[in-house]
PDB file of C-alpha atoms in Angstrom:
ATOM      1  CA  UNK D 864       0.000   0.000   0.000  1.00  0.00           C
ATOM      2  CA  UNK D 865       1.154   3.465  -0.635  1.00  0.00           C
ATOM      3  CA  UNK D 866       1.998   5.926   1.991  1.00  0.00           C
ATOM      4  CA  UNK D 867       2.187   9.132   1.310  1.00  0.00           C
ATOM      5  CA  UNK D 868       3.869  12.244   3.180  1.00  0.00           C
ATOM      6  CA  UNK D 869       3.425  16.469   2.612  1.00  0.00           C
ATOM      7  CA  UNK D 870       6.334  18.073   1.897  1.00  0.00           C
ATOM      8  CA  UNK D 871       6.747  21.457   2.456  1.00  0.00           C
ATOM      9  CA  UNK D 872       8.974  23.312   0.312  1.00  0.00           C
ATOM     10  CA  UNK D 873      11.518  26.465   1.374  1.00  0.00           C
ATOM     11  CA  UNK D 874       8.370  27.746   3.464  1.00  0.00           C
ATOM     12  CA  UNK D 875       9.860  28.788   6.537  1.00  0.00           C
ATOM     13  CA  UNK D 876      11.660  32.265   5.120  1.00  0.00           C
ATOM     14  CA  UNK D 877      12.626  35.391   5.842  1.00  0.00           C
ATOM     15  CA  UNK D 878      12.058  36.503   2.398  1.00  0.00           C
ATOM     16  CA  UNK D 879      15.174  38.449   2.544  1.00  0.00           C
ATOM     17  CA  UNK D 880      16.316  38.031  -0.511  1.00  0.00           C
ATOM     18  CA  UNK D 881      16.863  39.246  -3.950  1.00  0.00           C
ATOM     19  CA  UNK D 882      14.089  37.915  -5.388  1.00  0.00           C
ATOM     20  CA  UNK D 883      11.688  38.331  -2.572  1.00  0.00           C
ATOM     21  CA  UNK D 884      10.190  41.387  -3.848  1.00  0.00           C
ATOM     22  CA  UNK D 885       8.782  39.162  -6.577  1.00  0.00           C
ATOM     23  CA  UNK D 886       7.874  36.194  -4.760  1.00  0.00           C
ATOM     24  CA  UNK D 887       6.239  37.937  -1.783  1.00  0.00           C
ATOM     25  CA  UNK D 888       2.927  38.648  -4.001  1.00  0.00           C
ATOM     26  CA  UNK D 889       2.614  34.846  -4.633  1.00  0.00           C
ATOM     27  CA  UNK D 890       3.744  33.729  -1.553  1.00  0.00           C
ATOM     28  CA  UNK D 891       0.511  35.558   0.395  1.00  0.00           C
ATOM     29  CA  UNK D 892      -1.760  34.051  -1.956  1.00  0.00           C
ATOM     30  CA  UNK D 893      -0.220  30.392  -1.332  1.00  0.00           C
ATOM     31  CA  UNK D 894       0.196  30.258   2.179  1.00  0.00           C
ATOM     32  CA  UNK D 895      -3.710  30.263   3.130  1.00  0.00           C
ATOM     33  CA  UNK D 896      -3.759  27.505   0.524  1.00  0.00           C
ATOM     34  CA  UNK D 897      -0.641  25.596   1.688  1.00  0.00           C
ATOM     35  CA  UNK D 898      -1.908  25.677   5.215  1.00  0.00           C
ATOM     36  CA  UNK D 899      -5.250  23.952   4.270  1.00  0.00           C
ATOM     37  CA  UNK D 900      -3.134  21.556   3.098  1.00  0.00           C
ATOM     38  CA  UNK D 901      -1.015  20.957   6.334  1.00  0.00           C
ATOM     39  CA  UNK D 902      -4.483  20.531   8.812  1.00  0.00           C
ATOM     40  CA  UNK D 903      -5.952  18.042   6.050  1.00  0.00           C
ATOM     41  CA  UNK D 904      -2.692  16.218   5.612  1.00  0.00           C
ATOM     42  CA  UNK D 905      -2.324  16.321   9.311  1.00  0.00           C
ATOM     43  CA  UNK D 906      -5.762  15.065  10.342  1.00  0.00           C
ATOM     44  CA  UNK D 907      -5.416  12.270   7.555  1.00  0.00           C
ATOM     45  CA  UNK D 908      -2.768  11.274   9.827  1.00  0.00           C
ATOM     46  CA  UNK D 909       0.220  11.556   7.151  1.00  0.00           C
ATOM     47  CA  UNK D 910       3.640  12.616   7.747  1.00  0.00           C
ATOM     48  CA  UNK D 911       4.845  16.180   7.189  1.00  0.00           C
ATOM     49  CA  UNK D 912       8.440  17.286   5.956  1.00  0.00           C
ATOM     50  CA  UNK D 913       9.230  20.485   6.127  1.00  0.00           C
ATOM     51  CA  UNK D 914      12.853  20.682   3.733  1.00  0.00           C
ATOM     52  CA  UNK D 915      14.149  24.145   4.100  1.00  0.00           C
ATOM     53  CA  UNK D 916      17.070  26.699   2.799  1.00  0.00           C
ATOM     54  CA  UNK D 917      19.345  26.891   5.761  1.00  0.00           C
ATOM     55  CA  UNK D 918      19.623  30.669   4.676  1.00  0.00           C
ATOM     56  CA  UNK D 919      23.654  29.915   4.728  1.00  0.00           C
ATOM     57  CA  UNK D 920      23.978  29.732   8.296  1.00  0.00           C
ATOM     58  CA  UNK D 921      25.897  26.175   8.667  1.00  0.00           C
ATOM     59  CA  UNK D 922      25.523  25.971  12.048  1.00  0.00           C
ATOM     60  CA  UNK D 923      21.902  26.510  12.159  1.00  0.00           C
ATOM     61  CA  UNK D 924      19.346  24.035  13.131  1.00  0.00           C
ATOM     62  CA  UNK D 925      15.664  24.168  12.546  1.00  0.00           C
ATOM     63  CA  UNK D 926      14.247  26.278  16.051  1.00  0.00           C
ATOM     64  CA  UNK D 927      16.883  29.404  14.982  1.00  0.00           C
ATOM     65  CA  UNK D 928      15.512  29.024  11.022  1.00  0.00           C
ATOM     66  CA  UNK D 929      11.827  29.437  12.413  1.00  0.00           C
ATOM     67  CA  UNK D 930      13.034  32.024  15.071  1.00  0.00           C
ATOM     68  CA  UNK D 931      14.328  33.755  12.748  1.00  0.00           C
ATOM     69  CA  UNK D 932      11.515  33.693  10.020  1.00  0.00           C
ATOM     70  CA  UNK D 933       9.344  34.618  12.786  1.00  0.00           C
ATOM     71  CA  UNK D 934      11.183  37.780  14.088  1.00  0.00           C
ATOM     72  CA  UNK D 935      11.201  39.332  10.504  1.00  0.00           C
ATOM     73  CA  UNK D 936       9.125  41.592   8.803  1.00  0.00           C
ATOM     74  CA  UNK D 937       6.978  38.469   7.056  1.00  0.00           C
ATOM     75  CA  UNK D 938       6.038  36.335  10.343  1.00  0.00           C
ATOM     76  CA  UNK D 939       2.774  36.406   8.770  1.00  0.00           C
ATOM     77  CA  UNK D 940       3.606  34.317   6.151  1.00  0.00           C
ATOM     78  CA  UNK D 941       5.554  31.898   8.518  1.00  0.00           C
ATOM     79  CA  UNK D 942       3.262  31.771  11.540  1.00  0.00           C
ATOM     80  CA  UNK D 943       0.439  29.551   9.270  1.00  0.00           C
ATOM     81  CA  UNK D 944       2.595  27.157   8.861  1.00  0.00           C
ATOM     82  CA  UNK D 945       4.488  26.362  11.787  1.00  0.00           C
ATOM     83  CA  UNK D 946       5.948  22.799  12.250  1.00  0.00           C
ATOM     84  CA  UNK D 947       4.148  20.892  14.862  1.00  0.00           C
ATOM     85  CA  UNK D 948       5.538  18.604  17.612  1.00  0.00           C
ATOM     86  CA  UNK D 949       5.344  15.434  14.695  1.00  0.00           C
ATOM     87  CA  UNK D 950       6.689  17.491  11.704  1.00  0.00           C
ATOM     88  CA  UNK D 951      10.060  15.879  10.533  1.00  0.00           C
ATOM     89  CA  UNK D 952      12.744  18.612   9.445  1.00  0.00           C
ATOM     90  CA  UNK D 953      15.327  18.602   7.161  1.00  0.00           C
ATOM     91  CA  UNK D 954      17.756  21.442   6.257  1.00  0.00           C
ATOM     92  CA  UNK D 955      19.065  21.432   2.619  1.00  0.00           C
ATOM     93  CA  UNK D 956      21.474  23.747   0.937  1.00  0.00           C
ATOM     94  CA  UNK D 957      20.596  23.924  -2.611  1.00  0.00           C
ATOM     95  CA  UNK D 958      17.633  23.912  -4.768  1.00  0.00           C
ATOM     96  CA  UNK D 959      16.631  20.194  -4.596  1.00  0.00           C
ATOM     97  CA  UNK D 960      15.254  18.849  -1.191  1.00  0.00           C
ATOM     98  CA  UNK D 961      17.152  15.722  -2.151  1.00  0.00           C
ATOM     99  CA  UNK D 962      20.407  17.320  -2.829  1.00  0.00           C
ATOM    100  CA  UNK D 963      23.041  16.196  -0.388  1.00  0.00           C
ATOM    101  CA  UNK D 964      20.015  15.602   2.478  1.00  0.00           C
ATOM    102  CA  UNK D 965      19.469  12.314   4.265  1.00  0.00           C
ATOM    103  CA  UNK D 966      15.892  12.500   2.659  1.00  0.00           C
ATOM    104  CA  UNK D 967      15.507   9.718   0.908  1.00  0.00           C
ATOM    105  CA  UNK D 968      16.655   7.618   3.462  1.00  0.00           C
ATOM    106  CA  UNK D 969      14.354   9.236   5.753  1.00  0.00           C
ATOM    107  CA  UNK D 970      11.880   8.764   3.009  1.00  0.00           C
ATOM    108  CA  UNK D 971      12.836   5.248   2.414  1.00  0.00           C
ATOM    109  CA  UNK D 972      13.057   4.140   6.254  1.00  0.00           C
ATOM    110  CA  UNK D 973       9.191   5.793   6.818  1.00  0.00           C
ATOM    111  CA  UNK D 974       7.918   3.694   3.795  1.00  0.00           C
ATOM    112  CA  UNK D 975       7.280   6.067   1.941  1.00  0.00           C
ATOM    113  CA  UNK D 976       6.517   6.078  -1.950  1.00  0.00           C
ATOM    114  CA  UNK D 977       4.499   9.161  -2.756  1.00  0.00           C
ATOM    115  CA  UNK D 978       5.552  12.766  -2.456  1.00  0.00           C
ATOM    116  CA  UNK D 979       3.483  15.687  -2.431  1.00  0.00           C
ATOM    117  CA  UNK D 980       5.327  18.967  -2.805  1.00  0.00           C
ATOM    118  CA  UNK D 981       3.904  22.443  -1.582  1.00  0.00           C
ATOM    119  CA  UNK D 982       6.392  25.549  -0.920  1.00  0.00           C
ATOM    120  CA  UNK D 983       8.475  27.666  -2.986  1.00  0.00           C
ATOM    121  CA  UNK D 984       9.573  28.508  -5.684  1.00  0.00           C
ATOM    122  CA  UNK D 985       8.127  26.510  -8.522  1.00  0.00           C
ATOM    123  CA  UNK D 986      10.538  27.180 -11.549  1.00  0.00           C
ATOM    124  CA  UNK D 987      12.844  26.488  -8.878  1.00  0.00           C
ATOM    125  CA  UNK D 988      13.068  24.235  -5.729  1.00  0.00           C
ATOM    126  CA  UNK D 989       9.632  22.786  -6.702  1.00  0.00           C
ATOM    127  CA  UNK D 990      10.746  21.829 -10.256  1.00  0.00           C
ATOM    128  CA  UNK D 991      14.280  20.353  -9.104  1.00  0.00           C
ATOM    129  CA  UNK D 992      12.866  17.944  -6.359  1.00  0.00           C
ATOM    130  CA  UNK D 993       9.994  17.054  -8.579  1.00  0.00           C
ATOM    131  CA  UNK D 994      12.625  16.106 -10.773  1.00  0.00           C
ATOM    132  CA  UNK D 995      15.000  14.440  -8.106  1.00  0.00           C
ATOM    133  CA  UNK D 996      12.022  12.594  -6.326  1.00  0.00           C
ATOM    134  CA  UNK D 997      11.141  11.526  -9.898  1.00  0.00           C
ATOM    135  CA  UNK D 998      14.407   9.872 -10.928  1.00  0.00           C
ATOM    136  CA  UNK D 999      14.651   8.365  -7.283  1.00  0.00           C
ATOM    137  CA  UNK D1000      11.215   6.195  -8.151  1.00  0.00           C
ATOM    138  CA  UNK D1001       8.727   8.829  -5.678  1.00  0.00           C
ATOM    139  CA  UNK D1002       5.474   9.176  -7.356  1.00  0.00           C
ATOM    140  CA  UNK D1003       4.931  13.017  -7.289  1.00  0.00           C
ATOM    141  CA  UNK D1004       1.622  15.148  -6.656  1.00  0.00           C
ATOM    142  CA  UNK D1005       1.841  18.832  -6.608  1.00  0.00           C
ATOM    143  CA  UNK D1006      -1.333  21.037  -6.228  1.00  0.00           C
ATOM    144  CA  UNK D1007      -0.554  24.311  -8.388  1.00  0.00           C
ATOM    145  CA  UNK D1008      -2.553  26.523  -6.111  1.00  0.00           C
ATOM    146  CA  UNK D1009       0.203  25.266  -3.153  1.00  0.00           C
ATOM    147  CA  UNK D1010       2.931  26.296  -4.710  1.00  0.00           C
ATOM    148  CA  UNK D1011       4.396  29.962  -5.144  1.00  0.00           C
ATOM    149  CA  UNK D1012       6.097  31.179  -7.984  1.00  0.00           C
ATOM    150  CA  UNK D1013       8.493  34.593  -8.660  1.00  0.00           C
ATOM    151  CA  UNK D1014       8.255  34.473 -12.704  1.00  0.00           C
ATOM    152  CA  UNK D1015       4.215  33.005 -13.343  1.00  0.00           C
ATOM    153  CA  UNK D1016       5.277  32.087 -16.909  1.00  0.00           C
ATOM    154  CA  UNK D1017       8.224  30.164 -15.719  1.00  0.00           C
ATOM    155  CA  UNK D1018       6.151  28.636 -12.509  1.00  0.00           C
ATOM    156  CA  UNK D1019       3.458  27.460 -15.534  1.00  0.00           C
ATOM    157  CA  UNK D1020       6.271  26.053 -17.873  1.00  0.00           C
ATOM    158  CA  UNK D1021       7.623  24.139 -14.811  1.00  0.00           C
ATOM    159  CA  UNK D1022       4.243  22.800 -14.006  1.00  0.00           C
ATOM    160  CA  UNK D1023       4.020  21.410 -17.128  1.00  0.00           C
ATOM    161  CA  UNK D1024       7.460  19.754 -17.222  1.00  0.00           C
ATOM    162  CA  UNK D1025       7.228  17.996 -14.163  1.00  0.00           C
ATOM    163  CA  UNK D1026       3.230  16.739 -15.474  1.00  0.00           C
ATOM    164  CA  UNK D1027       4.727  15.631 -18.848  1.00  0.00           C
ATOM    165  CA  UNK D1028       8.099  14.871 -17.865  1.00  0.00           C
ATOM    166  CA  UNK D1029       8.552  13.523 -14.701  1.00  0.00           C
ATOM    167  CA  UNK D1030       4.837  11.884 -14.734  1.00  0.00           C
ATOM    168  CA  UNK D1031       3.649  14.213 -11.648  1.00  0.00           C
ATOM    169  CA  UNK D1032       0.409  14.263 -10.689  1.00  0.00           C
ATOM    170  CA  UNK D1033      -1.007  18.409 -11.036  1.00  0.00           C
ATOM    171  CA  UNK D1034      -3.827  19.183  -9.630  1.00  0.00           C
ATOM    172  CA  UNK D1035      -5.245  21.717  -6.899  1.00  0.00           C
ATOM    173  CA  UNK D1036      -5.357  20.947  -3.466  1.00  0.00           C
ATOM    174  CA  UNK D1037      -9.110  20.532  -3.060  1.00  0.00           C
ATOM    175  CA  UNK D1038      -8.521  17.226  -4.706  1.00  0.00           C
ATOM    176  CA  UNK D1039      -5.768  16.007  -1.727  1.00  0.00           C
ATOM    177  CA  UNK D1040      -7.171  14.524   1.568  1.00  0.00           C
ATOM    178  CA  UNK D1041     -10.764  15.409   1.266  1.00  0.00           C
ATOM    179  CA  UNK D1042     -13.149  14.144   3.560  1.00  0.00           C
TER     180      UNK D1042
END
């Protein structure tokens, strides 16, 4: 049987960046969304991953990432979608969550076959773990309307590639643990 865990994408974030200016808009609009997501996912009982940026800070550990995402200037967009007390964490450096992470052993060891990827940024982080989760034999779902974007006509271009590509699953996430 197939067991299926939420991960969540790059969300905890100060959005100090260079790019935040342009990812901020769609960022607000996903966050309501991706925390829908997190209480269904949650109350289905499935296992969420949060895989974040570790902002460059190499001695950083998850409580000072959310700390600091909380103290900023956006704790609004960070305070939704707190970890809880069962959330697994897993700080990555790169794009891909997979990237030099122990997540696919973590993945692996949990029994888990089926990924479902909310966050930020979909031409980006979204598009290279779809692809990495893809070549590592995860089946892939990501709801459109969970994921935020900085260029839209990249973010649509990506969605496409990993549907037609990487044989991901699309779809919004109405469709994902409904009662």
């Amino acid at each position: 049987m197939s067991k299926t865990a939420l991960i969540v994408i790059d969300m905890i974030n100060t959005y100090d960046h260079p790019d935040a200016d342009l990812l901020l808009p769609s960022a607000r609009k996903v966050v309501p969304v991706a925390a829908g997501l997190l209480d269904r996912a949650r109350r289905a009982g499935e296992p969420v991953v949060y895989v974040n940026d570790n902002f460059g800070q190499w001695r950083s550990h998850h409580g000072e990432l959310l700390a600091e995402a909380l103290s900023g200037p956006h704790a609004g967009l960070v305070e939704p979608l707190v970890p809880d007390a069962d959330s697994l964490f897993v700080v990555k450096a790169r794009h891909s969550i997979f990237f030099e992470t122990p997540l696919s052993y973590l993945l692996r060891q949990e029994g888990i076959d089926r990924l479902v990827l909310c966050g930020q940024v979909t031409e980006q982080c979204v598009l290279y773990s779809a692809l990495d989760a893809h070549i590592r034999h995860f089946d892939v779902t990501v709801p459109r309307d969970a994921v935020a974007h900085i260029h839209a006509d990249l973010a649509d271009a990506a969605l496409v590639m990993m549907e037609r590509n990487m044989g991901a699953h699309v779809c919004d996430s109405g469709e994902l643990w409904t009662t």
